[in-house]
Amino acid sequence: MENIYSFLKPIDFIIVVAYLIILIGIGYYVSFVKTRKKGENLFLAGHSLGWSSIGLTMWGTNVGPSMLIASASIGYTTGLVAGNFAWYAFVFIFLLAVVFAPRYLDAKVQTLPEFMGKRFGQSTRNILAWYTMATVLISWLALTLFAGGILVGQILNLPMWLSVIVLVIIAAFFTIAGGLEAIAYTNVFQMLLLIGVSLALTVVGVNKAGGVMAVYENTPSGFWNLLRPMDDPNYPWLAIVLGYPIMGVWFWCTDQSMVQSVLGAKSLKQGQLGANFTGWLKILDVALFIIPGIVCFILFPGLDNPDEAYMTMVTRLFPAGMTGLVMAVLIAALVSTIDSALNSLSTVFTMDIYVKKYKPEASQKQIVKIGRIVTVIGATLAIFMTLAIDSIKGLNLFDVFQAVLGFIAPPMSVVFLFGVLWKRTTTRAANFALSFGTIFSMGTGIIYLFVFPGWEKWPHFLLLSFIIFVILAILTWLIVVLDKNSKAESANTMKFVDLPKPDKKVWALWILLIIVMIGMYIIFNGH
C-alpha cells in the first residue's frame, strides 16, 4: 500500500508553513508588541472557574493529537475495547469529585505537591518534585514526542530519530520567536478544529462504508465488545477491570495537569459539577477517536502500520488543502504540548529544587539561566527516551502509551489514596511509597519493556501495574502499623475534618451518569 507522503499535494505543505508562520506572527505580537496592563497576572482566574469551564478544560487537557493518532490505531486493530480508557474513567472522575476534591479545596492549595507538603511535610514535597519531573519527562514529553515523531515521519517520510529532532527544532523555534504564546492563545480554536475534523472523519467514513449497520456487519463481532475473554491476547477483561483503576486514580485524581481546573473552582459544588461534565464529555471519545480507526479497518484493510490509520483516513477522505490544515493543527498542538512540558520541567526543577533547596538567594538572572539549561537537558533526554520507546517491540502506539503510564502510576496512586483516605498514614510511609515505589515500579517497567520484552510468562502490563500497586500498598500499610510513633507523627499532619456532603443536584447528575455508563457497558458487550 502506498505511504501517506505520496498522497500529499504541494498545497498541503504550503498551508502547513503558512499556518505556522501566522502562529509565530501572533506570538511575536503578543510577546513583543502588545502592551500589557500593569499588574496583569495569568493566575487571576484562581477560584473563579464554573462547572462548564472546569469540564471543558479537563477534557481538553486529556484530548490531544497523541490521543487521535493512538486511539485510531487501536480502533483499527482491536475495535472498541480501547473505549474502556475513556468510559471506565467516569469511576475515577467521580472519586475525584466526592473524595479528593473536598480534601484539596479544604486545604486551600494551588498545587498537589503543596497539598502533600501540608499533609506530610517538606521532605515528601521534595520527593514529589523529583517524581513530578520524571513523570513530565516520560508521560508528557517523551510520549508526545513519540506520537509527534510518528506523525512527522508519516508526513515527511522520515525515520523516527530525524522526525523527533525536527519536532524539537520546531518547538524551540516557536519559543524563540514568541510563538508559544500564540499557541496558548489559539489552543481552544485548535482543539475545536481537531474535534470537528474527527467528527467529520467519522461521518464521512461511516457514509463511505455504507452506513452504521454496514460498519457493524463488516467488522469482526469482537470489535464491538468493551470487555473481552480472559484468553484475549490484547486486553483480557480482568486486566482492564483491575489494572486501569491504578492508572485512573493517578491520572484523574493526582495529576496536576488534570486536577488544576478543579483546584480553581468557585466552590466545591462547581468543582464537582465540572468533574461530572467531564464524565459526560468522555462519552464522545469513542465516536471522535476510536470509530475512525474502526472505519479505516473497513475502507483501507491491510495497512502495514496501524499507527497510520488516522492520517490514512485524513489523506484519502479529505481534499488537498483540508489535509494540510489538519496536519498544521496537529503539529501546532503537539508543539504546544512539548513546549508546555519543557516549561513545566524547567519550572519544577528551578523553583522547587534549585531555589528552594540549593540556592534560595538566587537572582532572577541565575534562575532564568538554570531554567534554560534544564530545558536543553530535558529536550535532549526526551529525544533519547523517545528513541528508546520507539525500540519497544510487539506493542502499537496506544499500547505503548498505556504500558508506560501503567508503570508510572502505582506509587502516586498508593501515596495519595493513603494520604487522603487514612489519617494515620505517616511521612515515613509516604516517602517510602514515593521513593522505593518509583524505583520498583519504573524498574519493573524497564525490565518488562526493554530487557525481556515479549517474555511469555509476563502477565498483561495492566495486571502487572495492579500487582505492583498491591505490593506497594501492603508495604506502606505495614510501615504505618509497625511504626510505634505513627500516632504521634500523624497528629502533627494536616487535620482531617468532616467535609460537606455533595449537593442534591451533584448527586442526581452523578447517579444519572452512572446509570448511562452502566447502560453503555451492557449495550457494548455480548456481540
Short mmCIF file of C-alpha atoms in Angstrom, two decimals:
data_model
loop_
_atom_site.label_atom_id
_atom_site.label_comp_id
_atom_site.label_asym_id
_atom_site.label_seq_id
_atom_site.Cartn_x
_atom_site.Cartn_y
_atom_site.Cartn_z
CA MET A 1 0.00 0.00 0.00
CA GLU A 2 1.27 3.49 -0.87
CA ASN A 3 2.55 5.57 2.03
CA ILE A 4 0.82 8.69 3.32
CA TYR A 5 3.51 11.02 1.94
CA SER A 6 2.60 10.04 -1.64
CA PHE A 7 -0.97 11.33 -1.19
CA LEU A 8 0.06 14.83 -0.08
CA LYS A 9 -0.05 17.74 -2.55
CA PRO A 10 2.07 20.94 -2.64
CA ILE A 11 -0.93 22.93 -1.37
CA ASP A 12 -0.91 20.82 1.82
CA PHE A 13 2.70 21.77 2.61
CA ILE A 14 2.03 25.43 1.72
CA ILE A 15 -0.88 25.51 4.19
CA VAL A 16 1.25 23.90 6.94
CA VAL A 17 4.02 26.50 6.52
CA ALA A 18 1.52 29.39 6.26
CA TYR A 19 -0.35 28.25 9.39
CA LEU A 20 2.85 28.02 11.44
CA ILE A 21 4.07 31.42 10.18
CA ILE A 22 0.74 33.02 11.15
CA LEU A 23 1.01 31.47 14.63
CA ILE A 24 4.55 32.78 15.04
CA GLY A 25 3.36 36.23 13.91
CA ILE A 26 0.58 36.22 16.51
CA GLY A 27 3.08 35.06 19.12
CA TYR A 28 5.55 37.82 18.22
CA TYR A 29 2.78 40.40 18.52
CA VAL A 30 1.58 39.05 21.87
CA SER A 31 5.11 38.74 23.26
CA PHE A 32 6.84 41.87 21.98
CA VAL A 33 4.31 44.36 20.57
CA LYS A 34 1.13 44.17 22.64
CA THR A 35 1.14 46.45 25.68
CA ARG A 36 0.34 44.55 28.84
CA LYS A 37 -1.84 46.02 31.53
CA LYS A 38 0.08 46.92 34.63
CA GLY A 39 -0.04 44.09 37.14
CA GLU A 40 -1.59 41.68 34.61
CA ASN A 41 -1.45 38.19 36.06
CA LEU A 42 -2.19 34.91 34.33
CA PHE A 43 -3.27 33.36 37.62
CA LEU A 44 -6.04 35.86 38.46
CA ALA A 45 -8.56 33.27 37.31
CA GLY A 46 -7.86 31.37 40.55
CA HIS A 47 -11.02 30.18 42.31
CA SER A 48 -13.29 31.71 39.66
CA LEU A 49 -13.97 28.71 37.42
CA GLY A 50 -17.52 27.45 36.90
CA TRP A 51 -18.56 23.90 36.09
CA SER A 52 -18.53 24.33 32.30
CA SER A 53 -15.01 25.78 32.22
CA ILE A 54 -13.75 23.05 34.53
CA GLY A 55 -15.31 20.25 32.48
CA LEU A 56 -14.08 21.57 29.13
CA THR A 57 -10.59 22.28 30.50
CA MET A 58 -10.19 18.78 31.98
CA TRP A 59 -11.47 17.13 28.82
CA GLY A 60 -9.38 19.39 26.58
CA THR A 61 -6.23 18.58 28.58
CA ASN A 62 -6.93 14.87 28.14
CA VAL A 63 -7.82 15.16 24.44
CA GLY A 64 -4.94 15.86 22.08
CA PRO A 65 -3.18 14.86 18.86
CA SER A 66 -1.48 11.93 20.59
CA MET A 67 -4.91 10.54 21.53
CA LEU A 68 -6.24 10.97 17.99
CA ILE A 69 -3.38 9.02 16.44
CA ALA A 70 -3.14 6.35 19.18
CA SER A 71 -6.90 5.75 19.54
CA ALA A 72 -7.43 5.35 15.79
CA SER A 73 -4.54 2.87 15.79
CA ILE A 74 -6.07 0.65 18.50
CA GLY A 75 -9.53 1.02 16.93
CA TYR A 76 -8.07 -0.32 13.66
CA THR A 77 -6.54 -3.40 15.31
CA THR A 78 -8.91 -4.34 18.14
CA GLY A 79 -12.08 -2.24 17.87
CA LEU A 80 -13.98 -0.74 20.77
CA VAL A 81 -12.04 -2.30 23.66
CA ALA A 82 -9.91 0.86 23.97
CA GLY A 83 -13.13 2.69 24.82
CA ASN A 84 -12.59 1.44 28.37
CA PHE A 85 -9.84 4.04 28.75
CA ALA A 86 -12.48 6.71 28.10
CA TRP A 87 -15.67 5.24 29.57
CA TYR A 88 -14.25 3.43 32.63
CA ALA A 89 -12.73 6.79 33.61
CA PHE A 90 -16.07 8.02 35.00
CA VAL A 91 -15.45 5.94 38.15
CA PHE A 92 -12.25 7.82 38.94
CA ILE A 93 -13.58 11.22 37.92
CA PHE A 94 -16.38 10.50 40.42
CA LEU A 95 -13.71 9.62 43.01
CA LEU A 96 -12.03 12.96 42.32
CA ALA A 97 -15.33 14.81 42.78
CA VAL A 98 -16.53 13.25 46.05
CA VAL A 99 -13.31 12.12 47.79
CA PHE A 100 -10.24 14.02 46.59
CA ALA A 101 -11.62 17.46 45.60
CA PRO A 102 -13.16 18.14 49.06
CA ARG A 103 -9.77 17.46 50.70
CA TYR A 104 -7.86 19.54 48.15
CA LEU A 105 -10.19 22.54 48.38
CA ASP A 106 -10.41 22.35 52.17
CA ALA A 107 -6.59 22.50 52.32
CA LYS A 108 -6.67 25.68 50.17
CA VAL A 109 -3.76 24.62 47.95
CA GLN A 110 -2.80 25.64 44.43
CA THR A 111 -0.78 22.53 43.59
CA LEU A 112 -0.85 18.86 44.59
CA PRO A 113 2.81 18.89 45.76
CA GLU A 114 1.73 21.73 48.07
CA PHE A 115 -1.10 19.52 49.37
CA MET A 116 1.32 16.67 50.05
CA GLY A 117 3.67 19.14 51.74
CA LYS A 118 0.86 20.18 54.09
CA ARG A 119 -0.11 16.56 54.64
CA PHE A 120 3.31 15.01 55.19
CA GLY A 121 5.89 17.81 55.37
CA GLN A 122 8.64 19.30 53.21
CA SER A 123 10.55 16.02 52.70
CA THR A 124 7.56 14.49 50.89
CA ARG A 125 7.14 17.62 48.81
CA ASN A 126 10.82 17.40 47.76
CA ILE A 127 10.49 13.75 46.70
CA LEU A 128 7.28 14.59 44.87
CA ALA A 129 9.09 17.34 42.94
CA TRP A 130 11.58 14.79 41.57
CA TYR A 131 8.75 12.34 40.86
CA THR A 132 6.85 15.09 39.01
CA MET A 133 9.91 15.82 36.87
CA ALA A 134 10.21 12.13 35.96
CA THR A 135 6.52 11.87 35.03
CA VAL A 136 6.59 15.11 33.00
CA LEU A 137 9.69 13.89 31.16
CA ILE A 138 8.17 10.50 30.38
CA SER A 139 4.39 10.93 30.14
CA TRP A 140 4.03 14.46 28.75
CA LEU A 141 7.31 14.93 26.85
CA ALA A 142 8.74 11.61 25.59
CA LEU A 143 5.34 10.05 24.76
CA THR A 144 4.17 13.23 22.98
CA LEU A 145 7.43 13.36 21.03
CA PHE A 146 6.94 9.70 20.15
CA ALA A 147 3.45 10.34 18.77
CA GLY A 148 4.69 13.50 17.07
CA GLY A 149 7.64 11.64 15.59
CA ILE A 150 5.24 9.10 14.08
CA LEU A 151 3.12 11.92 12.61
CA VAL A 152 6.05 13.91 11.18
CA GLY A 153 7.57 10.66 9.88
CA GLN A 154 4.32 9.87 8.05
CA ILE A 155 4.08 13.38 6.59
CA LEU A 156 7.73 13.82 5.52
CA ASN A 157 8.63 10.13 5.07
CA LEU A 158 11.46 10.41 7.64
CA PRO A 159 12.88 7.91 10.19
CA MET A 160 11.83 8.34 13.84
CA TRP A 161 15.12 9.88 15.05
CA LEU A 162 15.05 12.59 12.39
CA SER A 163 11.30 13.22 12.88
CA VAL A 164 11.80 13.78 16.63
CA ILE A 165 14.72 16.17 16.06
CA VAL A 166 12.64 18.11 13.50
CA LEU A 167 9.79 18.37 16.04
CA VAL A 168 12.10 19.59 18.83
CA ILE A 169 13.63 22.19 16.48
CA ILE A 170 10.14 23.44 15.54
CA ALA A 171 9.23 23.64 19.25
CA ALA A 172 12.44 25.54 20.05
CA PHE A 173 11.88 27.88 17.11
CA PHE A 174 8.38 28.68 18.35
CA THR A 175 9.70 29.50 21.81
CA ILE A 176 12.49 31.74 20.48
CA ALA A 177 10.14 33.54 18.07
CA GLY A 178 7.48 34.09 20.71
CA GLY A 179 5.20 31.50 19.15
CA LEU A 180 4.44 29.67 22.38
CA GLU A 181 2.06 32.42 23.47
CA ALA A 182 0.43 32.25 20.06
CA ILE A 183 -0.32 28.59 20.56
CA ALA A 184 -1.65 29.33 24.05
CA TYR A 185 -3.95 32.00 22.58
CA THR A 186 -5.17 29.72 19.78
CA ASN A 187 -5.31 26.43 21.70
CA VAL A 188 -9.08 26.47 22.20
CA PHE A 189 -9.60 27.13 18.48
CA GLN A 190 -7.16 24.34 17.58
CA MET A 191 -8.83 21.82 19.87
CA LEU A 192 -12.27 22.67 18.49
CA LEU A 193 -10.86 22.27 14.98
CA LEU A 194 -9.34 18.88 15.84
CA ILE A 195 -12.64 17.71 17.35
CA GLY A 196 -14.55 18.99 14.31
CA VAL A 197 -12.14 17.20 11.96
CA SER A 198 -12.50 13.92 13.85
CA LEU A 199 -16.29 14.21 13.85
CA ALA A 200 -16.21 14.92 10.10
CA LEU A 201 -13.92 11.92 9.59
CA THR A 202 -16.35 9.69 11.44
CA VAL A 203 -19.38 10.92 9.49
CA VAL A 204 -17.69 10.86 6.05
CA GLY A 205 -16.06 7.49 6.77
CA VAL A 206 -19.26 5.82 8.03
CA ASN A 207 -21.18 7.10 4.97
CA LYS A 208 -18.46 5.86 2.60
CA ALA A 209 -18.53 2.46 4.35
CA GLY A 210 -22.28 2.20 3.70
CA GLY A 211 -23.78 3.44 6.95
CA VAL A 212 -23.81 2.43 10.60
CA MET A 213 -25.18 -1.10 10.07
CA ALA A 214 -22.68 -1.77 7.27
CA VAL A 215 -19.83 -0.75 9.60
CA TYR A 216 -21.16 -3.09 12.28
CA GLU A 217 -21.66 -6.00 9.86
CA ASN A 218 -18.30 -5.66 8.10
CA THR A 219 -16.15 -5.81 11.22
CA PRO A 220 -15.36 -8.82 13.43
CA SER A 221 -18.08 -9.20 16.10
CA GLY A 222 -15.47 -8.89 18.87
CA PHE A 223 -14.76 -5.33 17.69
CA TRP A 224 -17.92 -4.16 19.50
CA ASN A 225 -17.21 -5.63 22.94
CA LEU A 226 -15.78 -3.44 25.68
CA LEU A 227 -14.90 -6.48 27.79
CA ARG A 228 -13.10 -9.40 26.15
CA PRO A 229 -12.49 -13.02 27.25
CA MET A 230 -9.55 -13.88 29.50
CA ASP A 231 -7.75 -15.58 26.60
CA ASP A 232 -7.76 -12.37 24.53
CA PRO A 233 -4.10 -11.53 23.77
CA ASN A 234 -4.61 -7.76 23.71
CA TYR A 235 -7.00 -6.73 26.51
CA PRO A 236 -8.48 -9.56 28.65
CA TRP A 237 -11.30 -8.22 30.83
CA LEU A 238 -9.52 -8.84 34.15
CA ALA A 239 -6.52 -6.74 33.07
CA ILE A 240 -8.83 -3.79 32.38
CA VAL A 241 -11.02 -4.23 35.46
CA LEU A 242 -8.04 -4.48 37.87
CA GLY A 243 -5.31 -2.61 36.01
CA TYR A 244 -6.98 0.52 34.69
CA PRO A 245 -8.03 1.77 38.17
CA ILE A 246 -4.36 2.20 39.14
CA MET A 247 -3.83 4.43 36.14
CA GLY A 248 -7.24 6.05 36.62
CA VAL A 249 -6.58 7.15 40.21
CA TRP A 250 -3.17 8.58 39.27
CA PHE A 251 -4.31 10.36 36.11
CA TRP A 252 -7.71 11.72 37.16
CA CYS A 253 -7.17 12.28 40.91
CA THR A 254 -3.48 13.14 41.41
CA ASP A 255 -2.04 14.55 38.17
CA GLN A 256 -1.60 18.33 38.49
CA SER A 257 -2.50 18.98 34.84
CA MET A 258 -5.83 17.19 35.18
CA VAL A 259 -6.81 18.43 38.65
CA GLN A 260 -5.69 22.05 38.18
CA SER A 261 -9.06 23.34 36.98
CA VAL A 262 -10.91 21.73 39.92
CA LEU A 263 -8.48 23.47 42.30
CA GLY A 264 -9.52 26.76 40.68
CA ALA A 265 -13.27 26.14 41.17
CA LYS A 266 -15.52 28.89 42.57
CA SER A 267 -16.80 26.37 45.08
CA LEU A 268 -16.74 22.67 45.86
CA LYS A 269 -20.15 22.28 44.18
CA GLN A 270 -18.88 23.86 40.94
CA GLY A 271 -15.81 21.60 41.04
CA GLN A 272 -17.98 18.50 41.50
CA LEU A 273 -20.35 19.55 38.71
CA GLY A 274 -17.36 20.32 36.46
CA ALA A 275 -15.93 16.85 37.05
CA ASN A 276 -19.36 15.40 36.23
CA PHE A 277 -19.42 17.37 32.97
CA THR A 278 -16.02 15.87 32.09
CA GLY A 279 -17.51 12.40 32.61
CA TRP A 280 -20.27 13.19 30.09
CA LEU A 281 -17.75 14.60 27.60
CA LYS A 282 -15.64 11.42 27.84
CA ILE A 283 -18.54 9.53 26.22
CA LEU A 284 -17.70 11.39 22.99
CA ASP A 285 -14.15 9.99 22.87
CA VAL A 286 -15.22 6.71 21.28
CA ALA A 287 -17.09 8.38 18.39
CA LEU A 288 -14.40 11.01 17.83
CA PHE A 289 -11.21 8.98 18.16
CA ILE A 290 -11.80 5.19 18.03
CA ILE A 291 -14.58 4.88 15.43
CA PRO A 292 -12.38 6.49 12.68
CA GLY A 293 -9.91 3.64 13.26
CA ILE A 294 -12.65 1.01 13.02
CA VAL A 295 -13.96 2.60 9.81
CA CYS A 296 -10.40 2.69 8.45
CA PHE A 297 -10.25 -1.08 9.04
CA ILE A 298 -13.19 -1.47 6.62
CA LEU A 299 -12.19 1.10 3.99
CA PHE A 300 -8.42 0.51 3.97
CA PRO A 301 -7.70 -3.01 5.20
CA GLY A 302 -4.16 -4.35 5.28
CA LEU A 303 -2.30 -1.25 6.47
CA ASP A 304 1.35 -2.13 7.09
CA ASN A 305 1.31 0.07 10.19
CA PRO A 306 -1.94 0.59 12.19
CA ASP A 307 -0.46 3.81 13.60
CA GLU A 308 -1.11 5.31 10.16
CA ALA A 309 -4.89 4.76 10.44
CA TYR A 310 -5.80 8.36 11.37
CA MET A 311 -3.68 10.07 8.72
CA THR A 312 -4.74 7.45 6.15
CA MET A 313 -8.36 8.48 6.72
CA VAL A 314 -7.43 12.17 6.51
CA THR A 315 -5.40 11.89 3.29
CA ARG A 316 -7.86 9.57 1.49
CA LEU A 317 -11.17 11.14 2.51
CA PHE A 318 -10.36 14.87 2.72
CA PRO A 319 -9.46 17.05 -0.30
CA ALA A 320 -5.99 18.57 -0.77
CA GLY A 321 -5.69 21.71 1.33
CA MET A 322 -8.00 20.37 4.01
CA THR A 323 -5.41 17.66 4.66
CA GLY A 324 -2.75 20.37 5.02
CA LEU A 325 -4.88 22.23 7.55
CA VAL A 326 -5.31 19.05 9.63
CA MET A 327 -1.54 18.44 9.52
CA ALA A 328 -0.80 22.02 10.56
CA VAL A 329 -3.21 21.90 13.53
CA LEU A 330 -1.85 18.51 14.67
CA ILE A 331 1.76 19.74 14.51
CA ALA A 332 0.95 23.04 16.27
CA ALA A 333 -0.96 21.25 19.04
CA LEU A 334 1.89 18.76 19.51
CA VAL A 335 4.39 21.62 19.70
CA SER A 336 2.18 23.26 22.33
CA THR A 337 2.26 20.11 24.49
CA ILE A 338 6.03 19.71 24.04
CA ASP A 339 6.72 23.35 24.95
CA SER A 340 4.38 23.21 27.95
CA ALA A 341 6.07 20.03 29.18
CA LEU A 342 9.54 21.56 28.82
CA ASN A 343 8.34 24.65 30.66
CA SER A 344 6.84 22.54 33.48
CA LEU A 345 10.05 20.52 33.77
CA SER A 346 12.14 23.68 33.95
CA THR A 347 9.81 25.36 36.47
CA VAL A 348 9.65 22.38 38.86
CA PHE A 349 13.43 21.93 38.93
CA THR A 350 14.25 25.63 39.13
CA MET A 351 11.70 26.69 41.76
CA ASP A 352 11.02 23.52 43.78
CA ILE A 353 14.55 22.08 43.81
CA TYR A 354 17.26 24.61 42.81
CA VAL A 355 15.88 27.72 44.53
CA LYS A 356 14.10 26.05 47.46
CA LYS A 357 16.83 23.58 48.39
CA TYR A 358 20.17 24.72 46.97
CA LYS A 359 20.19 28.46 46.32
CA PRO A 360 17.35 30.43 47.98
CA GLU A 361 19.20 33.70 47.31
CA ALA A 362 19.46 33.10 43.54
CA SER A 363 18.97 36.21 41.39
CA GLN A 364 16.39 36.37 38.60
CA LYS A 365 19.22 36.16 36.06
CA GLN A 366 20.54 32.94 37.65
CA ILE A 367 17.03 31.45 37.80
CA VAL A 368 16.46 32.16 34.10
CA LYS A 369 19.89 30.71 33.22
CA ILE A 370 19.22 27.48 35.18
CA GLY A 371 15.76 27.24 33.62
CA ARG A 372 17.23 27.42 30.10
CA ILE A 373 19.90 24.82 30.91
CA VAL A 374 17.25 22.45 32.30
CA THR A 375 15.12 23.00 29.19
CA VAL A 376 18.01 22.00 26.90
CA ILE A 377 18.91 18.97 29.07
CA GLY A 378 15.24 17.96 29.28
CA ALA A 379 14.79 18.18 25.49
CA THR A 380 17.96 16.12 24.92
CA LEU A 381 16.91 13.46 27.44
CA ALA A 382 13.44 13.35 25.91
CA ILE A 383 14.89 12.67 22.45
CA PHE A 384 16.85 9.66 23.73
CA MET A 385 13.85 8.44 25.76
CA THR A 386 11.63 8.74 22.69
CA LEU A 387 14.06 6.63 20.65
CA ALA A 388 14.07 4.09 23.50
CA ILE A 389 10.26 3.98 23.43
CA ASP A 390 10.42 3.53 19.65
CA SER A 391 12.50 0.39 20.22
CA ILE A 392 9.69 -1.30 22.23
CA LYS A 393 8.63 -4.39 20.34
CA GLY A 394 5.22 -6.00 20.00
CA LEU A 395 3.06 -3.01 21.02
CA ASN A 396 1.30 -0.43 18.86
CA LEU A 397 1.21 3.27 19.72
CA PHE A 398 -1.83 3.07 22.02
CA ASP A 399 -0.46 0.05 23.92
CA VAL A 400 2.92 1.75 24.34
CA PHE A 401 1.17 4.78 25.88
CA GLN A 402 -0.85 2.68 28.31
CA ALA A 403 2.08 0.39 29.23
CA VAL A 404 4.40 3.30 30.03
CA LEU A 405 1.72 5.13 32.04
CA GLY A 406 0.85 1.87 33.81
CA PHE A 407 4.36 1.73 35.29
CA ILE A 408 4.36 5.41 36.31
CA ALA A 409 1.03 5.28 38.15
CA PRO A 410 1.32 2.84 41.13
CA PRO A 411 3.49 4.90 43.56
CA MET A 412 1.39 8.04 43.12
CA SER A 413 -1.90 6.15 43.44
CA VAL A 414 -0.70 4.48 46.66
CA VAL A 415 0.57 7.63 48.36
CA PHE A 416 -2.48 9.77 47.51
CA LEU A 417 -5.03 7.08 48.40
CA PHE A 418 -3.32 6.51 51.76
CA GLY A 419 -2.79 10.23 52.33
CA VAL A 420 -6.39 11.18 51.61
CA LEU A 421 -8.26 8.16 53.00
CA TRP A 422 -6.24 7.18 56.10
CA LYS A 423 -5.26 9.85 58.60
CA ARG A 424 -2.79 7.51 60.36
CA THR A 425 -0.55 7.42 57.27
CA THR A 426 2.89 8.73 58.23
CA THR A 427 5.54 10.77 56.47
CA ARG A 428 7.87 7.77 56.58
CA ALA A 429 5.29 5.58 54.84
CA ALA A 430 4.50 8.24 52.20
CA ASN A 431 8.19 8.84 51.44
CA PHE A 432 8.76 5.09 51.12
CA ALA A 433 5.86 4.73 48.68
CA LEU A 434 7.19 7.59 46.56
CA SER A 435 10.93 6.80 46.61
CA PHE A 436 11.18 2.99 46.74
CA GLY A 437 7.86 2.71 44.89
CA THR A 438 9.13 4.77 41.95
CA ILE A 439 12.35 2.73 41.66
CA PHE A 440 10.45 -0.56 41.97
CA SER A 441 7.63 0.35 39.57
CA MET A 442 9.67 2.06 36.85
CA GLY A 443 12.43 -0.53 37.21
CA THR A 444 9.91 -3.30 36.59
CA GLY A 445 8.64 -1.34 33.59
CA ILE A 446 12.14 -1.08 32.11
CA ILE A 447 12.67 -4.84 32.52
CA TYR A 448 9.20 -5.56 31.02
CA LEU A 449 9.54 -3.22 28.04
CA PHE A 450 13.25 -3.32 27.21
CA VAL A 451 15.17 -6.16 28.92
CA PHE A 452 12.76 -9.09 28.46
CA PRO A 453 10.09 -7.84 26.02
CA GLY A 454 7.63 -10.47 24.90
CA TRP A 455 8.60 -12.97 27.62
CA GLU A 456 5.69 -15.42 27.61
CA LYS A 457 5.45 -15.63 31.42
CA TRP A 458 4.82 -11.91 31.86
CA PRO A 459 1.25 -11.03 32.92
CA HIS A 460 -0.54 -8.34 30.90
CA PHE A 461 1.04 -4.93 31.59
CA LEU A 462 -2.18 -3.68 33.22
CA LEU A 463 -2.22 -6.70 35.57
CA LEU A 464 1.46 -6.08 36.31
CA SER A 465 0.61 -2.48 37.24
CA PHE A 466 -2.08 -3.79 39.60
CA ILE A 467 0.34 -6.28 41.20
CA ILE A 468 2.93 -3.52 41.78
CA PHE A 469 0.21 -1.35 43.35
CA VAL A 470 -0.86 -4.15 45.71
CA ILE A 471 2.75 -4.83 46.79
CA LEU A 472 3.41 -1.13 47.47
CA ALA A 473 0.09 -0.72 49.30
CA ILE A 474 0.83 -3.68 51.60
CA LEU A 475 4.37 -2.43 52.35
CA THR A 476 3.08 1.10 53.02
CA TRP A 477 0.39 -0.26 55.36
CA LEU A 478 2.97 -2.37 57.22
CA ILE A 479 5.26 0.65 57.73
CA VAL A 480 2.36 2.56 59.31
CA VAL A 481 1.10 -0.20 61.62
CA LEU A 482 4.59 -1.25 62.74
CA ASP A 483 5.72 2.32 63.44
CA LYS A 484 5.38 2.97 67.18
CA ASN A 485 5.49 6.72 66.61
CA SER A 486 2.80 6.72 63.94
CA LYS A 487 0.08 8.21 66.16
CA ALA A 488 2.33 10.98 67.39
CA GLU A 489 3.54 11.75 63.88
CA SER A 490 0.09 11.72 62.30
CA ALA A 491 -1.13 14.14 64.95
CA ASN A 492 1.27 16.74 63.52
CA THR A 493 -0.01 16.47 59.98
CA MET A 494 -2.89 18.28 58.29
CA LYS A 495 -6.09 17.99 60.32
CA PHE A 496 -8.82 15.73 58.95
CA VAL A 497 -12.17 17.47 59.30
CA ASP A 498 -15.68 16.35 58.36
CA LEU A 499 -16.22 17.60 54.86
CA PRO A 500 -19.54 18.81 53.42
CA LYS A 501 -21.64 16.20 51.65
CA PRO A 502 -22.31 16.71 47.92
CA ASP A 503 -25.31 18.83 46.96
CA LYS A 504 -28.52 17.03 45.83
CA LYS A 505 -28.02 18.32 42.29
CA VAL A 506 -24.47 16.94 42.28
CA TRP A 507 -25.70 13.52 43.45
CA ALA A 508 -28.54 13.49 40.89
CA LEU A 509 -26.24 14.21 37.94
CA TRP A 510 -23.67 11.67 39.08
CA ILE A 511 -26.32 8.97 39.57
CA LEU A 512 -27.66 9.73 36.07
CA LEU A 513 -24.16 9.46 34.57
CA ILE A 514 -23.51 6.17 36.41
CA ILE A 515 -26.80 4.71 35.04
CA VAL A 516 -25.91 5.83 31.49
CA MET A 517 -22.39 4.35 31.70
CA ILE A 518 -23.68 1.02 33.05
CA GLY A 519 -26.13 1.01 30.14
CA MET A 520 -23.26 1.60 27.67
CA TYR A 521 -21.36 -1.36 29.09
CA ILE A 522 -24.46 -3.55 28.72
CA ILE A 523 -25.05 -2.43 25.11
CA PHE A 524 -21.42 -2.87 24.00
CA ASN A 525 -20.91 -6.41 25.24
CA GLY A 526 -22.09 -9.85 24.17
CA HIS A 527 -21.54 -9.26 20.44
#
